XYZ file of C-alpha atoms in Angstrom:
746
model
C 0.113 0.075 0.084
C 2.757 2.353 0.760
C 4.625 1.324 -2.240
C 1.533 2.305 -4.363
C 1.105 5.725 -2.428
C 4.773 6.534 -3.061
C 4.465 5.669 -6.839
C 1.435 7.632 -7.258
C 3.070 10.660 -5.350
C 6.011 10.380 -7.626
C 3.835 10.203 -10.710
C 1.946 13.389 -9.759
C 4.972 15.297 -8.947
C 6.452 14.476 -12.303
C 3.310 15.702 -13.916
C 3.262 18.868 -12.006
C 6.789 19.668 -12.640
C 6.394 18.764 -16.479
C 3.168 21.030 -16.566
C 4.753 23.900 -14.698
C 7.702 23.799 -17.135
C 5.404 23.979 -20.004
C 3.459 27.083 -18.518
C 6.941 28.669 -18.014
C 7.762 28.407 -21.608
C 4.250 29.313 -22.781
C 4.376 32.370 -20.513
C 8.048 33.400 -21.722
C 6.899 33.156 -25.456
C 3.390 34.458 -25.153
C 3.078 36.189 -21.960
C 3.241 40.104 -21.215
C 6.858 41.299 -21.579
C 8.491 42.613 -18.708
C 8.681 46.423 -18.877
C 5.873 46.942 -21.307
C 3.942 50.085 -20.304
C 0.316 49.379 -19.221
C -2.468 50.630 -21.362
C -3.632 54.448 -21.128
C -6.503 53.826 -18.545
C -4.206 51.894 -16.140
C -1.397 54.286 -16.386
C -3.745 57.189 -15.435
C -4.921 55.184 -12.423
C -1.429 54.483 -11.177
C -0.098 58.141 -11.832
C -2.860 59.762 -9.786
C -4.605 63.077 -10.079
C -6.791 61.957 -12.820
C -9.881 60.557 -10.918
C -12.246 63.059 -12.647
C -10.844 61.993 -16.108
C -11.293 58.164 -15.425
C -14.834 58.914 -14.036
C -15.616 60.496 -17.312
C -14.148 57.811 -19.235
C -16.215 55.316 -17.306
C -19.337 57.323 -17.990
C -18.522 57.770 -21.566
C -18.182 54.027 -22.025
C -14.384 54.148 -23.179
C -12.798 52.292 -20.341
C -12.422 49.144 -22.391
C -11.116 51.153 -25.394
C -8.532 52.891 -23.376
C -7.642 49.895 -21.200
C -6.972 47.414 -24.123
C -4.786 47.171 -27.224
C -4.832 50.052 -29.663
C -2.664 52.840 -30.977
C -3.922 56.351 -29.749
C -2.799 59.636 -28.491
C -4.731 60.838 -25.522
C -4.662 64.389 -24.230
C -5.496 63.907 -20.491
C -6.673 66.707 -18.523
C -5.750 66.788 -14.836
C -8.083 66.872 -11.867
C -7.301 70.402 -11.416
C -8.356 70.976 -15.049
C -11.601 69.434 -14.514
C -12.363 71.214 -11.128
C -11.894 74.473 -13.111
C -14.267 73.061 -15.740
C -16.841 72.102 -13.128
C -16.803 75.542 -11.790
C -17.329 76.979 -15.089
C -20.244 74.485 -15.916
C -21.775 75.026 -12.381
C -21.602 71.277 -11.419
C -19.832 69.604 -8.624
C -18.389 66.810 -10.459
C -18.661 64.228 -13.294
C -22.207 63.184 -11.898
C -23.247 66.691 -12.902
C -22.372 65.765 -16.709
C -24.406 63.656 -18.997
C -23.142 60.772 -20.804
C -22.966 62.692 -24.094
C -21.034 65.422 -22.422
C -18.500 62.934 -20.995
C -18.223 61.300 -24.400
C -17.498 64.635 -26.179
C -14.685 65.348 -23.666
C -13.194 61.942 -23.843
C -13.554 61.115 -27.769
C -12.308 64.596 -28.683
C -9.110 64.182 -26.680
C -8.588 60.734 -28.194
C -6.559 60.990 -31.359
C -6.132 58.130 -33.851
C -2.644 56.721 -33.858
C 0.209 57.417 -31.312
C 2.316 60.648 -31.717
C 5.011 61.943 -29.426
C 5.739 65.692 -29.523
C 8.635 65.382 -31.895
C 6.349 63.992 -34.523
C 2.894 65.414 -34.045
C 3.862 68.634 -35.923
C 4.735 66.538 -39.037
C 2.192 65.835 -41.937
C 1.693 62.208 -42.988
C 1.462 62.659 -46.626
C 0.891 59.719 -48.916
C 4.492 59.739 -49.949
C 5.891 59.859 -46.445
C 6.262 62.285 -43.450
C 6.583 66.082 -44.319
C 8.238 67.944 -41.464
C 6.798 70.720 -39.560
C 3.541 71.249 -41.586
C 0.846 69.812 -39.159
C -1.340 71.414 -36.782
C -4.514 69.214 -36.578
C -5.154 65.359 -35.938
C -8.159 63.320 -36.477
C -10.118 62.419 -33.223
C -12.568 59.651 -32.322
C -15.365 62.272 -32.037
C -17.954 62.591 -34.709
C -21.570 64.120 -34.932
C -24.110 61.566 -36.004
C -27.711 61.783 -36.992
C -29.173 65.050 -35.556
C -32.316 66.831 -35.497
C -32.725 69.616 -38.173
C -35.079 71.659 -40.263
C -35.424 71.510 -43.952
C -35.929 74.456 -46.274
C -39.667 74.456 -45.796
C -39.455 74.360 -41.932
C -40.258 70.788 -41.405
C -38.401 68.876 -38.724
C -36.110 66.098 -40.192
C -33.398 63.744 -39.086
C -30.169 64.828 -40.796
C -26.532 63.970 -41.294
C -23.640 66.275 -42.390
C -21.951 65.896 -45.678
C -18.462 64.252 -45.385
C -17.364 65.413 -48.704
C -17.037 68.858 -50.311
C -19.599 68.664 -53.111
C -18.235 68.385 -56.565
C -21.548 68.033 -58.273
C -21.821 64.378 -57.916
C -20.129 63.195 -54.494
C -20.929 64.700 -51.355
C -21.488 61.789 -48.938
C -19.425 58.506 -48.694
C -20.895 55.677 -46.678
C -18.866 54.247 -43.729
C -17.034 57.537 -43.038
C -17.992 59.255 -39.744
C -16.978 62.609 -40.694
C -14.449 62.541 -37.704
C -13.763 65.907 -36.063
C -10.169 67.288 -35.941
C -8.451 68.766 -32.916
C -6.052 71.753 -33.301
C -2.742 72.026 -31.694
C 0.410 74.213 -31.836
C 3.957 73.014 -31.587
C 7.061 74.996 -31.875
C 8.566 73.431 -35.031
C 5.279 73.967 -36.823
C 4.858 77.416 -35.842
C 8.511 78.484 -36.642
C 8.100 76.958 -39.993
C 4.965 78.890 -40.758
C 6.283 82.093 -39.446
C 3.748 82.101 -36.613
C 4.304 83.651 -33.094
C 2.580 83.291 -29.737
C 0.667 86.164 -30.696
C -1.025 84.187 -33.384
C -1.958 81.552 -30.827
C -3.036 83.935 -28.184
C -5.153 85.917 -30.855
C -7.510 82.900 -30.500
C -6.953 81.906 -27.074
C -6.252 85.225 -25.081
C -6.543 83.617 -21.753
C -3.924 81.024 -22.516
C 0.043 81.188 -22.797
C 1.706 79.734 -25.742
C 4.268 77.272 -24.237
C 5.492 75.468 -27.428
C 3.127 72.724 -27.110
C -0.516 73.615 -26.760
C -3.768 71.760 -27.577
C -6.591 74.156 -28.164
C -6.541 76.511 -25.236
C -4.584 73.981 -23.063
C -0.991 73.715 -22.407
C 0.717 70.390 -22.202
C 2.342 70.004 -18.973
C 3.854 66.574 -19.356
C 4.316 65.032 -22.588
C 5.385 61.656 -24.166
C 4.038 59.492 -21.695
C 4.374 55.704 -23.302
C 1.496 53.417 -22.787
C 0.886 49.927 -24.248
C -1.952 51.428 -26.549
C -0.295 54.683 -27.409
C 1.027 58.027 -25.910
C -0.349 60.383 -23.191
C 0.109 64.145 -23.149
C -1.042 65.656 -19.875
C -3.083 69.053 -20.293
C -4.124 71.715 -17.992
C -7.846 72.471 -19.444
C -10.734 70.334 -20.243
C -11.210 70.459 -24.011
C -14.769 70.071 -25.387
C -15.471 68.859 -28.780
C -15.337 72.080 -30.986
C -18.120 72.608 -33.289
C -17.698 72.688 -37.019
C -18.371 76.009 -38.888
C -21.864 74.714 -39.899
C -22.561 74.002 -36.337
C -21.138 77.277 -34.828
C -23.080 79.398 -37.231
C -26.260 77.389 -36.119
C -25.734 78.845 -32.624
C -24.362 82.313 -33.319
C -27.277 84.659 -33.783
C -25.211 87.692 -34.734
C -24.543 85.899 -37.893
C -27.984 84.639 -38.875
C -28.248 86.676 -41.909
C -24.807 85.387 -43.397
C -25.967 81.851 -42.452
C -29.459 82.226 -44.095
C -27.546 83.157 -47.493
C -26.238 79.419 -47.363
C -29.476 77.979 -45.932
C -31.879 79.507 -48.387
C -29.934 79.411 -51.493
C -27.096 76.983 -51.478
C -28.123 74.252 -49.262
C -30.432 71.160 -49.911
C -31.291 68.033 -48.318
C -30.937 64.367 -49.973
C -32.341 61.233 -48.675
C -29.548 59.158 -47.178
C -30.612 55.482 -47.644
C -27.712 53.945 -45.726
C -27.872 56.263 -42.776
C -31.781 55.692 -42.576
C -31.233 52.088 -42.437
C -28.440 52.457 -39.740
C -30.466 54.950 -37.602
C -33.775 52.863 -37.678
C -31.817 49.712 -36.656
C -29.950 51.648 -33.743
C -32.613 53.914 -32.609
C -35.924 52.558 -33.854
C -38.698 54.493 -35.463
C -39.165 55.006 -39.277
C -37.877 58.599 -39.777
C -35.748 58.948 -42.855
C -32.396 60.678 -42.649
C -31.121 63.500 -45.192
C -27.701 64.506 -45.935
C -27.258 68.359 -45.617
C -25.697 69.253 -48.848
C -23.792 72.592 -49.557
C -23.850 73.701 -53.299
C -20.817 72.657 -55.604
C -20.338 76.421 -56.432
C -19.115 76.973 -53.009
C -15.396 76.819 -51.928
C -16.109 74.084 -49.488
C -19.167 72.449 -47.451
C -19.288 74.078 -44.179
C -20.264 70.699 -42.381
C -17.402 68.554 -43.892
C -14.748 67.677 -41.481
C -12.598 65.806 -43.903
C -11.022 68.964 -45.598
C -10.392 69.029 -49.326
C -9.370 65.455 -49.755
C -11.629 62.586 -50.545
C -9.375 60.455 -48.631
C -5.897 60.620 -46.827
C -4.456 62.940 -44.234
C -4.546 66.433 -45.785
C -6.618 67.806 -42.907
C -3.549 67.463 -40.638
C -2.029 70.390 -42.356
C -4.928 72.254 -43.811
C -8.305 73.776 -42.750
C -11.020 76.019 -43.899
C -11.141 79.713 -42.895
C -14.449 81.911 -43.143
C -15.007 85.547 -42.328
C -18.759 86.107 -41.343
C -20.253 89.659 -41.168
C -22.510 90.524 -38.573
C -26.299 90.877 -39.200
C -26.329 94.801 -39.464
C -23.085 95.353 -41.553
C -24.406 92.620 -43.932
C -27.844 93.960 -44.323
C -26.517 97.433 -45.144
C -24.247 95.883 -47.762
C -27.040 93.881 -49.278
C -29.389 96.999 -49.462
C -26.697 99.379 -50.901
C -24.662 97.128 -53.000
C -26.248 93.729 -53.977
C -29.688 95.187 -54.289
C -28.877 98.596 -55.984
C -30.446 97.223 -59.211
C -32.654 94.343 -57.986
C -35.833 94.322 -55.666
C -34.783 91.150 -53.627
C -32.194 88.589 -53.314
C -34.562 86.006 -55.037
C -34.596 88.183 -58.091
C -30.714 88.079 -58.642
C -28.812 85.184 -60.172
C -27.767 82.535 -57.608
C -24.256 83.132 -58.825
C -24.116 86.525 -57.270
C -24.852 84.980 -53.759
C -22.269 82.278 -54.246
C -19.575 84.772 -55.454
C -20.522 86.917 -52.315
C -20.055 83.952 -49.973
C -16.961 82.422 -51.753
C -15.307 86.055 -51.195
C -15.612 85.164 -47.621
C -14.168 81.531 -47.745
C -10.762 80.218 -47.866
C -9.550 76.776 -48.330
C -6.485 77.369 -46.292
C -5.883 78.581 -42.751
C -5.849 82.412 -42.464
C -3.490 83.076 -39.587
C -3.881 86.328 -37.766
C -0.522 87.837 -38.798
C -0.927 86.722 -42.387
C -4.438 88.198 -43.626
C -2.584 90.331 -46.452
C -0.786 87.163 -47.834
C -3.312 84.519 -47.742
C -5.851 84.289 -50.512
C -9.385 83.110 -50.661
C -11.271 80.926 -53.028
C -11.395 83.817 -55.586
C -7.844 84.704 -55.110
C -8.156 87.781 -53.021
C -6.316 88.589 -49.647
C -8.247 88.902 -46.346
C -9.190 92.587 -46.589
C -9.680 92.956 -42.777
C -7.612 94.505 -40.074
C -7.216 91.802 -37.283
C -7.021 94.512 -34.782
C -10.205 96.554 -35.698
C -12.530 94.348 -38.019
C -12.474 90.948 -36.210
C -15.052 90.933 -33.291
C -15.115 87.042 -32.915
C -12.495 84.485 -33.530
C -12.608 80.694 -33.115
C -10.642 77.804 -33.927
C -13.315 75.240 -34.921
C -13.011 71.374 -35.821
C -12.847 71.960 -39.403
C -11.418 75.436 -39.676
C -10.976 79.119 -38.544
C -13.985 81.221 -37.793
C -13.764 85.114 -37.693
C -16.754 87.255 -37.255
C -16.451 90.472 -38.705
C -17.701 94.242 -38.486
C -17.471 94.607 -42.301
C -17.794 92.646 -45.458
C -15.028 91.424 -47.662
C -14.698 93.964 -50.405
C -14.785 91.593 -53.010
C -13.286 92.394 -56.418
C -16.279 91.056 -58.455
C -18.583 93.574 -56.863
C -16.159 96.715 -56.547
C -14.539 96.420 -59.947
C -15.890 97.676 -63.263
C -17.107 94.112 -63.894
C -19.377 94.567 -60.850
C -21.161 97.493 -62.364
C -22.596 95.210 -64.903
C -22.798 92.026 -62.831
C -25.041 93.659 -60.312
C -27.468 95.351 -62.865
C -30.081 92.874 -64.659
C -30.051 95.345 -67.665
C -26.656 93.835 -68.585
C -26.979 90.141 -68.665
C -25.936 89.692 -72.185
C -22.714 91.820 -71.544
C -21.954 89.691 -68.431
C -22.491 86.421 -70.475
C -19.821 87.649 -72.943
C -17.457 89.136 -70.150
C -17.462 85.616 -68.494
C -16.059 83.848 -71.770
C -12.866 85.416 -71.161
C -12.584 88.864 -69.612
C -13.983 88.515 -66.133
C -10.774 87.504 -64.332
C -8.785 90.464 -65.639
C -11.479 93.134 -65.309
C -12.580 92.167 -62.022
C -9.038 92.403 -60.670
C -8.996 95.794 -58.784
C -5.270 95.966 -59.311
C -5.794 96.402 -63.000
C -7.134 99.615 -64.315
C -9.837 99.641 -66.869
C -12.202 101.844 -68.579
C -15.353 100.141 -69.816
C -18.357 101.338 -72.041
C -21.372 99.391 -70.903
C -23.670 97.499 -73.404
C -27.119 97.145 -72.086
C -29.467 94.318 -73.414
C -31.566 96.834 -75.159
C -28.462 98.162 -76.972
C -27.461 94.662 -78.180
C -31.116 94.113 -79.326
C -31.285 97.440 -81.213
C -28.082 96.373 -83.142
C -29.720 93.073 -84.050
C -28.102 90.561 -81.462
C -30.409 88.446 -79.357
C -30.413 85.680 -76.861
C -31.953 82.521 -78.483
C -31.916 79.477 -76.157
C -33.359 77.188 -79.053
C -30.209 77.497 -81.009
C -27.869 75.353 -79.079
C -27.514 73.304 -75.763
C -24.293 75.088 -75.380
C -25.158 78.108 -73.375
C -22.125 80.149 -75.014
C -23.704 79.677 -78.287
C -27.135 80.659 -77.753
C -26.923 83.845 -79.781
C -28.797 85.316 -82.895
C -27.935 87.963 -85.309
C -30.546 89.788 -87.283
C -29.021 92.376 -89.528
C -30.676 95.797 -89.802
C -32.443 96.612 -93.111
C -29.878 97.556 -95.816
C -27.033 95.883 -94.242
C -24.863 93.592 -96.430
C -23.931 91.561 -93.282
C -25.633 88.110 -93.381
C -27.537 86.769 -90.453
C -26.147 84.282 -88.177
C -26.409 82.284 -85.252
C -24.489 80.196 -82.670
C -20.555 80.497 -82.727
C -20.508 82.833 -85.468
C -22.613 85.406 -83.840
C -20.562 84.836 -80.675
C -17.438 85.669 -82.477
C -19.193 89.078 -83.726
C -20.315 89.759 -80.114
C -16.961 89.092 -78.529
C -15.381 91.416 -80.990
C -17.885 94.322 -80.126
C -17.442 93.573 -76.334
C -13.549 93.932 -76.801
C -14.075 97.395 -78.330
C -15.934 98.645 -75.110
C -12.993 97.656 -72.947
C -9.963 99.867 -72.680
C -7.162 98.044 -70.497
C -4.577 99.629 -68.432
C -6.047 103.055 -68.636
C -8.923 105.029 -66.915
C -10.141 107.640 -69.183
C -11.627 110.507 -67.086
C -12.197 113.051 -69.737
C -14.069 112.027 -72.952
C -14.627 115.731 -73.982
C -11.197 116.471 -75.038
C -10.238 114.426 -78.191
C -8.428 111.285 -77.715
C -7.696 107.651 -78.744
C -7.404 104.424 -77.010
C -6.593 100.972 -77.690
C -9.383 98.484 -76.692
C -8.889 94.979 -75.325
C -8.969 93.303 -78.805
C -6.164 95.484 -80.075
C -8.424 97.880 -82.068
C -8.788 101.519 -81.465
C -11.750 103.780 -80.240
C -11.892 107.480 -80.214
C -13.709 110.065 -78.154
C -14.473 113.482 -78.355
C -17.100 115.954 -77.064
C -18.407 113.345 -74.737
C -19.137 110.943 -77.712
C -17.228 107.620 -78.572
C -16.880 105.704 -81.814
C -15.025 102.981 -83.536
C -14.577 102.184 -87.264
C -18.015 100.713 -87.344
C -19.519 103.802 -86.157
C -17.513 105.846 -88.821
C -18.794 103.438 -91.471
C -22.391 104.113 -90.414
C -21.828 107.804 -89.358
C -23.404 107.050 -85.934
C -21.254 107.927 -82.671
C -22.238 106.959 -79.311
C -23.277 109.693 -76.995
C -22.091 109.340 -73.407
C -25.018 109.902 -70.915
C -23.455 108.999 -67.495
C -20.533 107.397 -65.850
C -19.655 105.547 -62.499
C -16.509 105.046 -60.741
C -15.230 101.555 -59.560
C -12.233 100.572 -57.595
C -10.121 99.704 -60.712
C -11.516 102.261 -63.215
C -14.832 103.957 -64.769
C -17.628 102.675 -66.610
C -19.555 104.830 -69.205
C -23.158 104.703 -70.143
C -23.925 105.539 -73.790
C -26.866 105.419 -76.173
C -25.567 102.867 -78.690
C -22.993 100.349 -79.036
C -19.700 100.914 -80.810
C -19.295 98.402 -83.757
C -16.367 97.186 -85.800
C -15.961 97.556 -89.431
C -16.366 94.591 -91.854
C -14.993 96.773 -94.891
C -11.793 96.374 -96.554
C -8.905 98.775 -95.454
C -8.460 99.959 -99.088
C -11.960 101.256 -99.047
C -11.321 103.608 -96.136
C -8.092 104.784 -97.918
C -10.095 105.241 -101.268
C -12.727 107.564 -99.184
C -9.795 109.615 -97.825
C -7.816 109.905 -100.936
C -10.518 110.421 -103.755
C -11.293 114.192 -103.156
C -8.735 116.137 -105.191
C -8.187 118.545 -102.408
C -7.371 115.697 -100.063
C -3.810 115.466 -98.525
C -4.241 111.755 -98.882
C -4.716 112.149 -102.661
C -1.439 111.745 -104.200
C -0.741 108.461 -102.149
C -4.258 107.134 -103.198
C -3.526 107.952 -106.750
C -0.284 105.854 -106.683
C -2.221 102.981 -104.906
C -5.220 102.941 -107.143
C -3.196 102.942 -110.546
C -0.764 100.161 -109.347
C -1.927 96.915 -110.793
C 0.431 95.148 -108.671
C -0.961 96.557 -105.251
C -4.606 97.453 -105.910
C -7.640 95.301 -106.642
C -10.459 97.781 -107.471
C -13.406 95.268 -107.224
C -12.257 93.843 -103.704
C -10.450 97.072 -102.462
C -7.652 94.691 -101.246
C -4.004 95.767 -101.364
C -1.231 93.284 -102.195
C 0.240 91.841 -98.990
C -2.557 93.307 -96.929
C -5.082 90.617 -95.636
C -8.588 91.787 -94.959
C -9.280 91.896 -91.203
C -5.750 91.721 -89.976
C -4.114 94.478 -87.986
C -2.352 97.255 -89.684
C -1.223 100.673 -89.372
C -0.997 102.686 -92.365
C 1.480 105.950 -92.549
C 0.243 107.928 -95.667
C 2.801 110.818 -96.596
C 0.805 114.087 -97.411
C 0.909 115.331 -100.806
C 3.986 117.380 -100.315
C 5.982 114.420 -98.835
C 4.880 112.447 -101.815
C 5.950 115.125 -104.187
C 9.314 115.272 -102.442
C 9.703 111.464 -102.937
C 9.139 112.019 -106.587
C 11.704 114.756 -106.753
C 14.162 112.607 -104.797
C 13.729 109.718 -107.475
C 12.096 107.272 -104.858
C 8.665 107.529 -106.798
C 8.044 107.742 -110.583
C 7.647 111.383 -111.957
C 7.944 113.491 -114.956
C 10.097 116.570 -115.642
C 13.277 117.562 -113.810
C 13.942 117.920 -110.300
C 13.212 120.016 -108.210
C 10.092 120.511 -110.178
C 9.190 117.068 -111.203
C 5.551 116.141 -110.988
C 4.195 112.569 -110.033
C 3.644 109.862 -112.453
C 0.868 107.849 -110.947
C 0.666 105.250 -113.860
C 4.264 104.480 -114.976
C 4.820 102.061 -117.745
C 8.230 100.912 -116.591
C 8.263 97.632 -114.901
C 11.014 98.786 -112.396
C 9.122 102.064 -111.615
C 5.927 100.094 -111.131
C 7.893 97.618 -108.591
C 9.074 100.796 -106.839
C 5.537 102.038 -106.217
C 4.456 98.706 -104.797
C 7.528 98.751 -102.324
C 6.964 102.229 -101.344
C 3.240 101.626 -100.612
C 4.094 98.362 -98.800
C 6.785 100.094 -96.620
C 4.175 102.347 -95.210
C 2.058 99.616 -93.832
C 2.979 98.204 -90.415
C 2.187 94.466 -90.412
C -0.169 93.025 -87.726
C 0.117 95.966 -85.705
C -1.836 98.991 -84.651
C -0.243 102.177 -83.308
C -1.817 105.275 -82.393
C -0.719 108.413 -80.378
C -1.903 107.066 -76.959
C 1.603 106.905 -75.691
C 1.481 103.221 -75.036
C 3.540 101.532 -77.516
C 6.823 102.290 -78.984
C 9.395 100.152 -80.915
C 10.789 98.885 -84.215
C 7.896 97.403 -85.893
C 7.799 95.183 -89.098
C 6.191 96.496 -92.280
C 4.362 94.707 -95.050
C 7.452 95.355 -97.117
C 9.728 92.219 -97.202
C 13.416 92.491 -98.492
C 14.953 90.242 -101.199
C 15.822 87.761 -98.397
C 12.195 87.540 -97.369
C 12.849 89.394 -94.094
C 10.522 92.363 -93.096
C 11.665 95.980 -93.209
C 11.122 97.877 -90.288
C 9.994 101.298 -88.792
C 10.826 102.684 -85.571
C 7.912 104.318 -83.765
C 8.347 106.714 -80.942
C 4.636 106.926 -79.367
C 3.616 110.150 -77.414
C 0.060 111.529 -76.832
C 0.904 114.542 -78.857
C 1.800 112.391 -81.873
C 3.895 109.660 -83.501
C 7.600 110.219 -84.583
C 8.693 107.560 -87.204
C 12.333 106.827 -88.166
C 12.989 104.852 -91.304
C 15.821 102.476 -92.108
C 17.837 105.448 -93.388
C 17.477 107.321 -89.980
C 15.072 109.860 -91.685
C 12.176 111.041 -89.522
C 8.380 111.685 -90.131
C 5.735 112.951 -87.857
C 1.872 112.321 -87.825
C -0.238 115.162 -88.544
C -2.526 114.766 -85.571
C -5.541 116.742 -86.869
C -5.621 114.377 -89.997
C -4.444 111.086 -88.323
C -6.291 108.391 -86.224
C -8.638 107.383 -88.822
C -10.242 104.099 -87.740
C -10.754 101.227 -90.041
C -11.206 97.378 -90.040
C -8.727 96.503 -87.367
C -6.514 99.340 -88.678
C -5.443 102.998 -88.075
C -4.590 105.443 -90.836
C -2.359 108.338 -90.281
C -1.138 111.270 -92.381
C 2.542 111.998 -92.058
C 4.788 114.866 -92.957
C 7.550 112.999 -94.467
C 7.687 109.800 -96.666
C 9.542 106.794 -95.301
C 12.561 105.213 -97.273
C 13.511 101.531 -96.936
C 16.705 99.759 -97.291
C 15.933 96.859 -99.580
């Protein structure tokens, strides 16, 4: 019996020793390594001084998350921070906070992925880390389905857009639209040329320490945990609202908010969230996505910044400047509604343009207003010291409340004078094709002659939507009685209209006196003239109808003039204008014309075309007066009869060499593809129509001043325009009378 007992004990001992050895090996391989930090929750317990935070974590239901595996950054407020928070809230402790309030605190301080201080200022780009570019990180906090009101005032369930609306995508399933928390570390601040004053502009009650999270300072950093990193902070940070959420609670900006809500917000049924919400909360209420119009710079409720995916929100954020109700109402009344009776009457684009002028797709820091440009490429035209009455760092951007509106180019420029007047919609449609960016820039000077819808109609131009599905080609031209110009539609008419429009825009010059005679190059390179408060172009000369100026208005970048008719271009051949000028026997253009009309090599009498001169191209013609032509004859440059100095012109020589000399003489007096008038703008050596025997263009040097043009030919000889008989306008051409002939070197 004893022997059996002994054997049994021996077997049990062996089994025990074997099992113990196996367990030791198991624990060594699979057990918790010695020295491994505990999870975030346990570390906070052991450190002490975080009992309020731990109670909030428990109440929020996040103990398991923070006491288990994971990879988090946690900003941990101390007991002292909570006690100050309780005093502000008027509660005695965590018991006085709701579950939702606790969840907002805990989840907003809980950042995805673990970042020590040395790395949190870097941006995680798709291609790797970019140093010193980040000031925000994605948190575990988000706003789910909430109670809202649709455009008809009906109570609905809504969810925020989680993408900026590109016209097709504004919401992506399984994206919670997580909020971001802002922080400010010294390497980021230095890289962006920001200082403590930039931080304290938003948080005047906090000191910048080189590592701040919202309005809190980090008092202990880089505490390692099994599931991440802890940074201790000295204030409790509640989840920040988005721009959309903040505007919903700030009554002083209710008018600004209403511009979005009434004109640029819609609600669309969200099937996925409807199903999820019904499964979680019961009921049958549909859920709608709140959508901002794609014309806007961004969606005010989108937390994901500009990217459809990725981490771009770490380095970027929106900015918005919201004028208060009183200043916005005054602006609406005096500017936007100057020619409209209500906002509903105006094109929606005016409202979106106004709002976009107040929206930035980048952070606008207080010290960098003048160098940070908005969605329409304008700097922030506010004084940080006097114009900003409210400033907030929000979950998806920076909010500034203002006591003025942004002086947007589009409304304060010459473009705005047409844009904000419904009588000029045809002109605006044409300006938008090409000219809008330049003429709406207040740093570029312009004079613009306004063309009302009635003026276009009177000239035979109409909008006709039946012509094309392309809005740019919905035009019709019906020529007036007696016109030789054929009727047209679509792109052909559009081309005519754009040329007319260009004639009404004078770049780089503000004309303040249309009474004194003058000339100016228009946007298309053609010239217009003015005198006695009338204006005209070549087409007006052809029809003998000038435009009478009736009024003007001043814009930030120039003047606009109101007239009684449009200025029109000429369809005629340049030769016809020379013929008109030169035909009278008493005309100072007569001798030049006589040589031209008798030159079979130069002149086509049926088409009025000149050899080497293409109809509709740009030219400047310098026609020597009769005395200068006579001098050219006596100098042997042009054919003549008799003996110098008493030779007379031979307008129709029979000698081939003399006929060739006439052709060359004529062509040398035409600047090729260039119009020049005495506007003081353009000087230089310009090519002529005449080519030498190597096929190279001969040149004339033009010295341009408002008093007249001085010409220097290839022999160094000079001629001057005779101003009183110059600046004759033709089809993309200008004709001048000069006091000397020009001699080429062939």
